[in-house]
PDB file of C-alpha atoms and ligand atoms in Angstrom:
ATOM      1  CA  UNK A  13     -28.276 -13.049  -6.707  1.00 42.00           C
ATOM      2  CA  UNK A  14     -26.236  -9.845  -6.678  1.00 47.00           C
ATOM      3  CA  UNK A  15     -23.599  -9.777  -3.938  1.00 46.00           C
ATOM      4  CA  UNK A  16     -24.095  -6.902  -1.467  1.00 46.00           C
ATOM      5  CA  UNK A  17     -21.847  -3.984  -2.273  1.00 54.00           C
ATOM      6  CA  UNK A  18     -19.256  -2.477   0.028  1.00 54.00           C
ATOM      7  CA  UNK A  19     -21.682   0.404   0.634  1.00 55.00           C
ATOM      8  CA  UNK A  20     -24.554  -1.889   1.515  1.00 53.00           C
ATOM      9  CA  UNK A  21     -22.914  -4.025   4.155  1.00 52.00           C
ATOM     10  CA  UNK A  22     -19.515  -3.814   5.712  1.00 54.00           C
ATOM     11  CA  UNK A  23     -18.679  -0.140   5.292  1.00 54.00           C
ATOM     12  CA  UNK A  24     -21.636   1.189   7.186  1.00 51.00           C
ATOM     13  CA  UNK A  25     -21.445  -1.491   9.862  1.00 49.00           C
ATOM     14  CA  UNK A  26     -17.713  -1.375  10.433  1.00 54.00           C
ATOM     15  CA  UNK A  27     -16.632   2.151   9.685  1.00 53.00           C
ATOM     16  CA  UNK A  28     -19.084   3.848  12.034  1.00 52.00           C
ATOM     17  CA  UNK A  29     -17.807   2.202  15.180  1.00 60.00           C
ATOM     18  CA  UNK A  30     -14.109   1.695  14.438  1.00 70.00           C
ATOM     19  CA  UNK A  31     -11.416   4.273  15.155  1.00 78.00           C
ATOM     20  CA  UNK A  32      -9.021   2.878  12.598  1.00 82.00           C
ATOM     21  CA  UNK A  33      -5.625   3.674  14.144  1.00 89.00           C
ATOM     22  CA  UNK A  34      -2.567   2.507  12.223  1.00 94.00           C
ATOM     23  CA  UNK A  35      -3.482   0.134   9.381  1.00 95.00           C
ATOM     24  CA  UNK A  36      -0.626  -1.507   7.491  1.00 97.00           C
ATOM     25  CA  UNK A  37      -1.301  -2.772   3.988  1.00 97.00           C
ATOM     26  CA  UNK A  38       1.163  -5.455   2.969  1.00 97.00           C
ATOM     27  CA  UNK A  39       1.495  -7.586  -0.143  1.00 96.00           C
ATOM     28  CA  UNK A  40       3.586  -8.204  -3.240  1.00 96.00           C
ATOM     29  CA  UNK A  41       3.924  -5.550  -5.978  1.00 94.00           C
ATOM     30  CA  UNK A  42       0.648  -5.257  -7.889  1.00 93.00           C
ATOM     31  CA  UNK A  43      -1.707  -6.761  -5.299  1.00 96.00           C
ATOM     32  CA  UNK A  44      -3.640  -3.475  -5.183  1.00 93.00           C
ATOM     33  CA  UNK A  45      -2.309  -1.853  -2.013  1.00 95.00           C
ATOM     34  CA  UNK A  46      -2.589   1.635  -3.531  1.00 93.00           C
ATOM     35  CA  UNK A  47      -6.128   1.106  -4.837  1.00 92.00           C
ATOM     36  CA  UNK A  48      -7.281  -0.353  -1.521  1.00 96.00           C
ATOM     37  CA  UNK A  49      -5.551   2.342   0.508  1.00 96.00           C
ATOM     38  CA  UNK A  50      -7.423   4.989  -1.517  1.00 93.00           C
ATOM     39  CA  UNK A  51     -10.770   3.201  -0.913  1.00 93.00           C
ATOM     40  CA  UNK A  52     -10.188   2.807   2.828  1.00 94.00           C
ATOM     41  CA  UNK A  53      -8.909   6.353   3.216  1.00 94.00           C
ATOM     42  CA  UNK A  54     -12.241   7.579   1.822  1.00 91.00           C
ATOM     43  CA  UNK A  55     -14.302   5.334   4.091  1.00 91.00           C
ATOM     44  CA  UNK A  56     -12.398   6.114   7.267  1.00 91.00           C
ATOM     45  CA  UNK A  57     -11.432   9.694   6.379  1.00 91.00           C
ATOM     46  CA  UNK A  58      -7.820   9.107   7.301  1.00 94.00           C
ATOM     47  CA  UNK A  59      -4.727   9.662   5.131  1.00 96.00           C
ATOM     48  CA  UNK A  60      -3.101   7.136   2.835  1.00 96.00           C
ATOM     49  CA  UNK A  61       0.648   7.214   3.365  1.00 97.00           C
ATOM     50  CA  UNK A  62       2.473   5.497   0.526  1.00 96.00           C
ATOM     51  CA  UNK A  63       6.243   5.355   0.915  1.00 97.00           C
ATOM     52  CA  UNK A  64       6.486   4.564  -2.816  1.00 95.00           C
ATOM     53  CA  UNK A  65       4.524   7.750  -3.671  1.00 94.00           C
ATOM     54  CA  UNK A  66       6.644   9.864  -1.305  1.00 96.00           C
ATOM     55  CA  UNK A  67       9.819   8.468  -2.874  1.00 97.00           C
ATOM     56  CA  UNK A  68       8.531   9.010  -6.431  1.00 94.00           C
ATOM     57  CA  UNK A  69       7.640  12.586  -5.445  1.00 94.00           C
ATOM     58  CA  UNK A  70      11.233  13.088  -4.311  1.00 95.00           C
ATOM     59  CA  UNK A  71      12.546  11.607  -7.561  1.00 95.00           C
ATOM     60  CA  UNK A  72      10.289  13.927  -9.591  1.00 93.00           C
ATOM     61  CA  UNK A  73      11.452  16.982  -7.615  1.00 96.00           C
ATOM     62  CA  UNK A  74      15.105  15.944  -7.880  1.00 96.00           C
ATOM     63  CA  UNK A  75      15.740  16.140  -4.108  1.00 95.00           C
ATOM     64  CA  UNK A  76      18.785  14.520  -2.461  1.00 95.00           C
ATOM     65  CA  UNK A  77      16.544  11.662  -1.275  1.00 94.00           C
ATOM     66  CA  UNK A  78      15.157  11.337  -4.793  1.00 95.00           C
ATOM     67  CA  UNK A  79      18.639  11.193  -6.339  1.00 95.00           C
ATOM     68  CA  UNK A  80      19.609   8.382  -3.972  1.00 94.00           C
ATOM     69  CA  UNK A  81      16.327   6.482  -4.357  1.00 96.00           C
ATOM     70  CA  UNK A  82      15.967   6.677  -8.145  1.00 95.00           C
ATOM     71  CA  UNK A  83      18.543   4.030  -9.099  1.00 94.00           C
ATOM     72  CA  UNK A  84      17.581   1.703  -6.247  1.00 96.00           C
ATOM     73  CA  UNK A  85      13.899   1.863  -7.212  1.00 95.00           C
ATOM     74  CA  UNK A  86      14.780   1.362 -10.873  1.00 92.00           C
ATOM     75  CA  UNK A  87      16.528  -1.902  -9.946  1.00 93.00           C
ATOM     76  CA  UNK A  88      13.512  -3.140  -7.960  1.00 92.00           C
ATOM     77  CA  UNK A  89      15.464  -3.074  -4.688  1.00 94.00           C
ATOM     78  CA  UNK A  90      14.597  -1.416  -1.393  1.00 96.00           C
ATOM     79  CA  UNK A  91      15.679   2.039  -0.291  1.00 97.00           C
ATOM     80  CA  UNK A  92      17.665   1.882   3.026  1.00 97.00           C
ATOM     81  CA  UNK A  93      15.559   1.504   6.183  1.00 98.00           C
ATOM     82  CA  UNK A  94      17.017   4.572   7.840  1.00 97.00           C
ATOM     83  CA  UNK A  95      15.941   6.892   5.069  1.00 96.00           C
ATOM     84  CA  UNK A  96      12.427   5.452   4.756  1.00 97.00           C
ATOM     85  CA  UNK A  97      11.918   5.390   8.548  1.00 97.00           C
ATOM     86  CA  UNK A  98      12.819   9.084   8.778  1.00 96.00           C
ATOM     87  CA  UNK A  99      10.373   9.888   5.974  1.00 96.00           C
ATOM     88  CA  UNK A 100       7.605   7.982   7.754  1.00 97.00           C
ATOM     89  CA  UNK A 101       8.389   9.618  11.126  1.00 96.00           C
ATOM     90  CA  UNK A 102       8.048  13.059   9.521  1.00 96.00           C
ATOM     91  CA  UNK A 103       4.736  12.143   7.895  1.00 97.00           C
ATOM     92  CA  UNK A 104       3.283  10.576  11.062  1.00 96.00           C
ATOM     93  CA  UNK A 105       4.028  13.797  12.954  1.00 95.00           C
ATOM     94  CA  UNK A 106       1.427  15.634  10.848  1.00 95.00           C
ATOM     95  CA  UNK A 107      -1.916  16.316  12.586  1.00 94.00           C
ATOM     96  CA  UNK A 108      -4.126  14.522  10.039  1.00 95.00           C
ATOM     97  CA  UNK A 109      -2.844  11.168  11.366  1.00 94.00           C
ATOM     98  CA  UNK A 110      -4.407  11.529  14.835  1.00 90.00           C
ATOM     99  CA  UNK A 111      -7.381   9.177  14.174  1.00 88.00           C
ATOM    100  CA  UNK A 112      -5.336   6.754  12.157  1.00 92.00           C
ATOM    101  CA  UNK A 113      -3.646   6.291   8.811  1.00 96.00           C
ATOM    102  CA  UNK A 114      -3.076   3.666   6.177  1.00 97.00           C
ATOM    103  CA  UNK A 115       0.534   2.819   5.570  1.00 97.00           C
ATOM    104  CA  UNK A 116       0.749   1.554   2.011  1.00 97.00           C
ATOM    105  CA  UNK A 117       3.994  -0.310   1.333  1.00 95.00           C
ATOM    106  CA  UNK A 118       5.543   0.192   4.768  1.00 97.00           C
ATOM    107  CA  UNK A 119       7.033  -1.650   6.629  1.00 98.00           C
ATOM    108  CA  UNK A 120       8.760  -3.752   4.004  1.00 97.00           C
ATOM    109  CA  UNK A 121      11.604  -5.159   6.138  1.00 98.00           C
ATOM    110  CA  UNK A 122      11.781  -6.586   9.638  1.00 97.00           C
ATOM    111  CA  UNK A 123      13.987  -3.614  10.583  1.00 98.00           C
ATOM    112  CA  UNK A 124      11.253  -1.174   9.495  1.00 98.00           C
ATOM    113  CA  UNK A 125       8.589  -3.163  11.414  1.00 97.00           C
ATOM    114  CA  UNK A 126      10.684  -3.130  14.585  1.00 97.00           C
ATOM    115  CA  UNK A 127      11.377   0.584  14.138  1.00 97.00           C
ATOM    116  CA  UNK A 128       7.626   1.261  13.742  1.00 97.00           C
ATOM    117  CA  UNK A 129       6.752  -0.742  16.886  1.00 95.00           C
ATOM    118  CA  UNK A 130       9.314   1.256  18.858  1.00 96.00           C
ATOM    119  CA  UNK A 131       8.273   4.581  17.345  1.00 96.00           C
ATOM    120  CA  UNK A 132       4.586   4.013  18.164  1.00 94.00           C
ATOM    121  CA  UNK A 133       5.453   2.925  21.725  1.00 93.00           C
ATOM    122  CA  UNK A 134       7.545   6.071  22.206  1.00 93.00           C
ATOM    123  CA  UNK A 135       4.715   8.228  20.852  1.00 88.00           C
ATOM    124  CA  UNK A 136       2.243   6.472  23.227  1.00 84.00           C
ATOM    125  CA  UNK A 137       0.068   5.565  20.260  1.00 82.00           C
ATOM    126  CA  UNK A 138      -3.189   4.376  21.875  1.00 79.00           C
ATOM    127  CA  UNK A 139      -4.081   1.717  19.292  1.00 82.00           C
ATOM    128  CA  UNK A 140      -1.946  -1.224  18.197  1.00 85.00           C
ATOM    129  CA  UNK A 141      -1.256  -1.680  14.512  1.00 92.00           C
ATOM    130  CA  UNK A 142      -3.377  -3.913  12.334  1.00 94.00           C
ATOM    131  CA  UNK A 143      -1.507  -5.551   9.439  1.00 97.00           C
ATOM    132  CA  UNK A 144      -3.444  -6.843   6.451  1.00 97.00           C
ATOM    133  CA  UNK A 145      -1.801  -8.611   3.556  1.00 97.00           C
ATOM    134  CA  UNK A 146      -3.498  -8.801   0.162  1.00 97.00           C
ATOM    135  CA  UNK A 147      -2.815 -12.046  -1.709  1.00 97.00           C
ATOM    136  CA  UNK A 148      -2.793 -12.370  -5.531  1.00 97.00           C
ATOM    137  CA  UNK A 149      -1.268 -15.117  -7.746  1.00 96.00           C
ATOM    138  CA  UNK A 150       1.915 -14.516  -9.777  1.00 94.00           C
ATOM    139  CA  UNK A 151       0.383 -14.490 -13.299  1.00 93.00           C
ATOM    140  CA  UNK A 152      -2.304 -12.029 -12.261  1.00 94.00           C
ATOM    141  CA  UNK A 153       0.323  -9.795 -10.622  1.00 95.00           C
ATOM    142  CA  UNK A 154       2.433  -9.652 -13.762  1.00 94.00           C
ATOM    143  CA  UNK A 155      -0.620  -8.599 -15.811  1.00 94.00           C
ATOM    144  CA  UNK A 156      -1.546  -5.949 -13.264  1.00 93.00           C
ATOM    145  CA  UNK A 157       1.970  -4.528 -13.115  1.00 95.00           C
ATOM    146  CA  UNK A 158       2.673  -4.387 -16.840  1.00 95.00           C
ATOM    147  CA  UNK A 159      -0.849  -2.995 -17.551  1.00 95.00           C
ATOM    148  CA  UNK A 160      -0.807  -0.367 -14.781  1.00 94.00           C
ATOM    149  CA  UNK A 161      -1.037   3.306 -15.738  1.00 95.00           C
ATOM    150  CA  UNK A 162      -1.323   6.136 -13.213  1.00 93.00           C
ATOM    151  CA  UNK A 163      -2.566   9.721 -13.235  1.00 95.00           C
ATOM    152  CA  UNK A 164       0.097  11.781 -11.508  1.00 91.00           C
ATOM    153  CA  UNK A 165      -2.398  14.589 -10.838  1.00 93.00           C
ATOM    154  CA  UNK A 166      -5.041  12.632  -8.853  1.00 92.00           C
ATOM    155  CA  UNK A 167      -3.182   9.298  -8.361  1.00 89.00           C
ATOM    156  CA  UNK A 168      -6.073   7.358  -9.940  1.00 91.00           C
ATOM    157  CA  UNK A 169      -4.842   3.956 -11.091  1.00 91.00           C
ATOM    158  CA  UNK A 170      -5.930   2.295 -14.373  1.00 94.00           C
ATOM    159  CA  UNK A 171      -5.064  -0.982 -16.080  1.00 93.00           C
ATOM    160  CA  UNK A 172      -4.920  -1.158 -19.868  1.00 94.00           C
ATOM    161  CA  UNK A 173      -6.218  -4.771 -19.806  1.00 91.00           C
ATOM    162  CA  UNK A 174      -8.854  -4.679 -17.079  1.00 89.00           C
ATOM    163  CA  UNK A 175      -9.734  -1.042 -16.255  1.00 91.00           C
ATOM    164  CA  UNK A 176      -8.760   1.107 -19.242  1.00 95.00           C
ATOM    165  CA  UNK A 177      -9.528   4.839 -19.244  1.00 96.00           C
ATOM    166  CA  UNK A 178     -12.348   5.973 -21.563  1.00 96.00           C
ATOM    167  CA  UNK A 179      -9.879   7.813 -23.855  1.00 93.00           C
ATOM    168  CA  UNK A 180      -6.547   6.125 -24.494  1.00 89.00           C
ATOM    169  CA  UNK A 181      -3.846   7.148 -21.985  1.00 93.00           C
ATOM    170  CA  UNK A 182      -5.819  10.064 -20.477  1.00 97.00           C
ATOM    171  CA  UNK A 183      -7.288  10.216 -16.951  1.00 97.00           C
ATOM    172  CA  UNK A 184     -11.123  10.041 -16.858  1.00 97.00           C
ATOM    173  CA  UNK A 185     -11.187  12.273 -13.777  1.00 96.00           C
ATOM    174  CA  UNK A 186      -9.059  15.240 -14.841  1.00 97.00           C
ATOM    175  CA  UNK A 187      -7.813  14.618 -18.389  1.00 96.00           C
ATOM    176  CA  UNK A 188      -4.144  14.384 -17.374  1.00 97.00           C
ATOM    177  CA  UNK A 189      -1.994  12.097 -19.575  1.00 97.00           C
ATOM    178  CA  UNK A 190      -1.402   8.753 -17.837  1.00 97.00           C
ATOM    179  CA  UNK A 191       2.088   7.444 -17.166  1.00 95.00           C
ATOM    180  CA  UNK A 192       3.650   4.032 -16.720  1.00 94.00           C
ATOM    181  CA  UNK A 193       5.947   3.735 -13.710  1.00 90.00           C
ATOM    182  CA  UNK A 194       9.592   3.166 -14.619  1.00 90.00           C
ATOM    183  CA  UNK A 195       9.682   0.033 -12.428  1.00 92.00           C
ATOM    184  CA  UNK A 196       6.496  -1.515 -13.882  1.00 93.00           C
ATOM    185  CA  UNK A 197       8.354  -3.614 -16.463  1.00 93.00           C
ATOM    186  CA  UNK A 198       8.498  -7.418 -16.445  1.00 94.00           C
ATOM    187  CA  UNK A 199      12.237  -7.458 -15.665  1.00 94.00           C
ATOM    188  CA  UNK A 200      12.015  -5.092 -12.680  1.00 95.00           C
ATOM    189  CA  UNK A 201       8.836  -6.836 -11.499  1.00 95.00           C
ATOM    190  CA  UNK A 202      10.743 -10.114 -11.181  1.00 95.00           C
ATOM    191  CA  UNK A 203      13.385  -8.436  -9.022  1.00 94.00           C
ATOM    192  CA  UNK A 204      10.715  -6.717  -6.914  1.00 95.00           C
ATOM    193  CA  UNK A 205       9.101 -10.135  -6.341  1.00 96.00           C
ATOM    194  CA  UNK A 206      12.435 -11.606  -5.216  1.00 96.00           C
ATOM    195  CA  UNK A 207      12.934  -8.621  -2.895  1.00 95.00           C
ATOM    196  CA  UNK A 208       9.423  -9.080  -1.539  1.00 96.00           C
ATOM    197  CA  UNK A 209       9.925 -12.799  -0.839  1.00 96.00           C
ATOM    198  CA  UNK A 210      13.239 -12.315   0.939  1.00 96.00           C
ATOM    199  CA  UNK A 211      12.630  -9.063   2.843  1.00 96.00           C
ATOM    200  CA  UNK A 212       8.896  -8.666   3.398  1.00 95.00           C
ATOM    201  CA  UNK A 213       7.896 -12.250   4.256  1.00 94.00           C
ATOM    202  CA  UNK A 214       9.541 -11.833   7.711  1.00 96.00           C
ATOM    203  CA  UNK A 215       7.343  -8.737   8.275  1.00 97.00           C
ATOM    204  CA  UNK A 216       4.252 -10.897   7.806  1.00 96.00           C
ATOM    205  CA  UNK A 217       5.634 -13.478  10.242  1.00 96.00           C
ATOM    206  CA  UNK A 218       6.332 -10.660  12.730  1.00 97.00           C
ATOM    207  CA  UNK A 219       2.725  -9.381  12.831  1.00 96.00           C
ATOM    208  CA  UNK A 220       1.364 -12.917  12.655  1.00 96.00           C
ATOM    209  CA  UNK A 221       3.274 -13.869  15.786  1.00 96.00           C
ATOM    210  CA  UNK A 222       1.882 -10.762  17.544  1.00 94.00           C
ATOM    211  CA  UNK A 223      -1.690 -11.821  16.632  1.00 94.00           C
ATOM    212  CA  UNK A 224      -2.154  -8.647  14.612  1.00 94.00           C
ATOM    213  CA  UNK A 225      -2.237 -10.095  11.097  1.00 97.00           C
ATOM    214  CA  UNK A 226      -4.894 -11.061   8.558  1.00 97.00           C
ATOM    215  CA  UNK A 227      -4.794 -12.033   4.906  1.00 97.00           C
ATOM    216  CA  UNK A 228      -7.381 -11.079   2.285  1.00 97.00           C
ATOM    217  CA  UNK A 229      -7.963 -12.594  -1.164  1.00 97.00           C
ATOM    218  CA  UNK A 230      -7.005  -9.836  -3.621  1.00 97.00           C
ATOM    219  CA  UNK A 231      -8.428 -11.563  -6.714  1.00 95.00           C
ATOM    220  CA  UNK A 232     -11.972 -10.377  -6.004  1.00 95.00           C
ATOM    221  CA  UNK A 233     -13.684  -7.166  -7.120  1.00 93.00           C
ATOM    222  CA  UNK A 234     -12.153  -4.028  -5.572  1.00 92.00           C
ATOM    223  CA  UNK A 235     -15.124  -3.431  -3.240  1.00 93.00           C
ATOM    224  CA  UNK A 236     -15.086  -7.022  -1.995  1.00 95.00           C
ATOM    225  CA  UNK A 237     -11.376  -6.792  -1.187  1.00 96.00           C
ATOM    226  CA  UNK A 238     -12.025  -3.529   0.681  1.00 95.00           C
ATOM    227  CA  UNK A 239     -14.888  -5.172   2.595  1.00 95.00           C
ATOM    228  CA  UNK A 240     -12.523  -8.018   3.534  1.00 95.00           C
ATOM    229  CA  UNK A 241      -9.925  -5.553   4.844  1.00 95.00           C
ATOM    230  CA  UNK A 242     -12.540  -3.633   6.849  1.00 92.00           C
ATOM    231  CA  UNK A 243     -13.828  -6.860   8.402  1.00 92.00           C
ATOM    232  CA  UNK A 244     -10.275  -8.001   9.210  1.00 93.00           C
ATOM    233  CA  UNK A 245      -9.473  -4.645  10.816  1.00 91.00           C
ATOM    234  CA  UNK A 246     -12.558  -4.864  13.005  1.00 87.00           C
ATOM    235  CA  UNK A 247     -11.729  -8.453  14.033  1.00 89.00           C
ATOM    236  CA  UNK A 248      -8.131  -7.584  14.929  1.00 88.00           C
ATOM    237  CA  UNK A 249      -9.144  -4.473  16.872  1.00 81.00           C
ATOM    238  CA  UNK A 250     -11.621  -6.288  19.119  1.00 72.00           C
TER     239      UNK A 250
HETATM  240  P1  LIG B 320       5.680   0.854  -4.314  1.00 96.41           P
HETATM  241  O1  LIG B 320       5.108   2.077  -4.921  1.00 96.41           O
HETATM  242  O2  LIG B 320       5.140   0.606  -2.925  1.00 96.41           O
HETATM  243  O3  LIG B 320       5.547  -0.355  -5.202  1.00 96.41           O
HETATM  244  O4  LIG B 320       7.240   1.136  -4.147  1.00 96.41           O
HETATM  245  C1  LIG B 320       8.074   1.388  -5.262  1.00 96.41           C
HETATM  246  C2  LIG B 320       9.536   1.272  -4.861  1.00 96.41           C
HETATM  247  O5  LIG B 320       9.831   2.259  -3.851  1.00 96.41           O
HETATM  248  C3  LIG B 320       9.926  -0.049  -4.219  1.00 96.41           C
HETATM  249  O6  LIG B 320      10.228  -1.045  -5.184  1.00 96.41           O
HETATM  250  C4  LIG B 320      11.165   0.374  -3.422  1.00 96.41           C
HETATM  251  O7  LIG B 320      12.290   0.564  -4.251  1.00 96.41           O
HETATM  252  C5  LIG B 320      10.743   1.746  -2.897  1.00 96.41           C
HETATM  253  N1  LIG B 320      10.043   1.634  -1.600  1.00 96.41           N
HETATM  254  C6  LIG B 320       8.732   1.886  -1.345  1.00 96.41           C
HETATM  255  N2  LIG B 320       8.436   1.659  -0.065  1.00 96.41           N
HETATM  256  C7  LIG B 320       9.584   1.249   0.523  1.00 96.41           C
HETATM  257  C8  LIG B 320       9.922   0.831   1.829  1.00 96.41           C
HETATM  258  N3  LIG B 320       9.004   0.774   2.815  1.00 96.41           N
HETATM  259  N4  LIG B 320      11.210   0.480   2.071  1.00 96.41           N
HETATM  260  C9  LIG B 320      12.143   0.544   1.109  1.00 96.41           C
HETATM  261  N5  LIG B 320      11.892   0.885  -0.154  1.00 96.41           N
HETATM  262  C10 LIG B 320      10.616   1.250  -0.459  1.00 96.41           C
END
């Protein structure tokens, strides 16, 4: 029997009654945070805020932030908390975040999580955060990372092994040539995984101890993962 699609079950049931508030998507590099954030942003009509995308934008524009971040990102390490926190504060001050937002790849350190808690308390944010981690095994992650190609125009994500574009290296949506991220190599991936284990695991423990954490199996079809995140968000909100 065909499994019900995201459209058929959870989306309609959950999205209608839930004011999303701040949703944090956590997980190792390649678990699909960006893909899921895009799906959920469409369902909830709230913005996806990806600190990685904001940093890459700065690198592309050659800003001071970009100059500082480029080498750090290229090594698979984390950009200093202070800088990323300021970037997030500026983005959260924009009016499109009033009903909620999806933070994709933030917080990544305990310092960032504590900063966010304090920032939201100071802003009298009415809804507590919901943190959802997507879990995927190591071998699968490596394949996803090394196969990932992105359209810089519309941010659509492809994978040369599992979701190739119709024409080689060109976006199906707008025909823009696809690019491979500079840090999507096997060597940098390994460092990003080490960084994730040491710095981001405490973030998961932080939200877990606050009773605001759920984990979703990321090795399912994209719509099933999204349905799992929607269900987890509803559970944690109630
Ligand atoms: P991502 O696109 O989320 O995989 O992030 C790519 C790179 O940007 C990371 O490997 C880090 O170097 C940097 N980065 C993204 N988000 C953060 C963050 N919250 N804190 C520090 N560095 C970050």
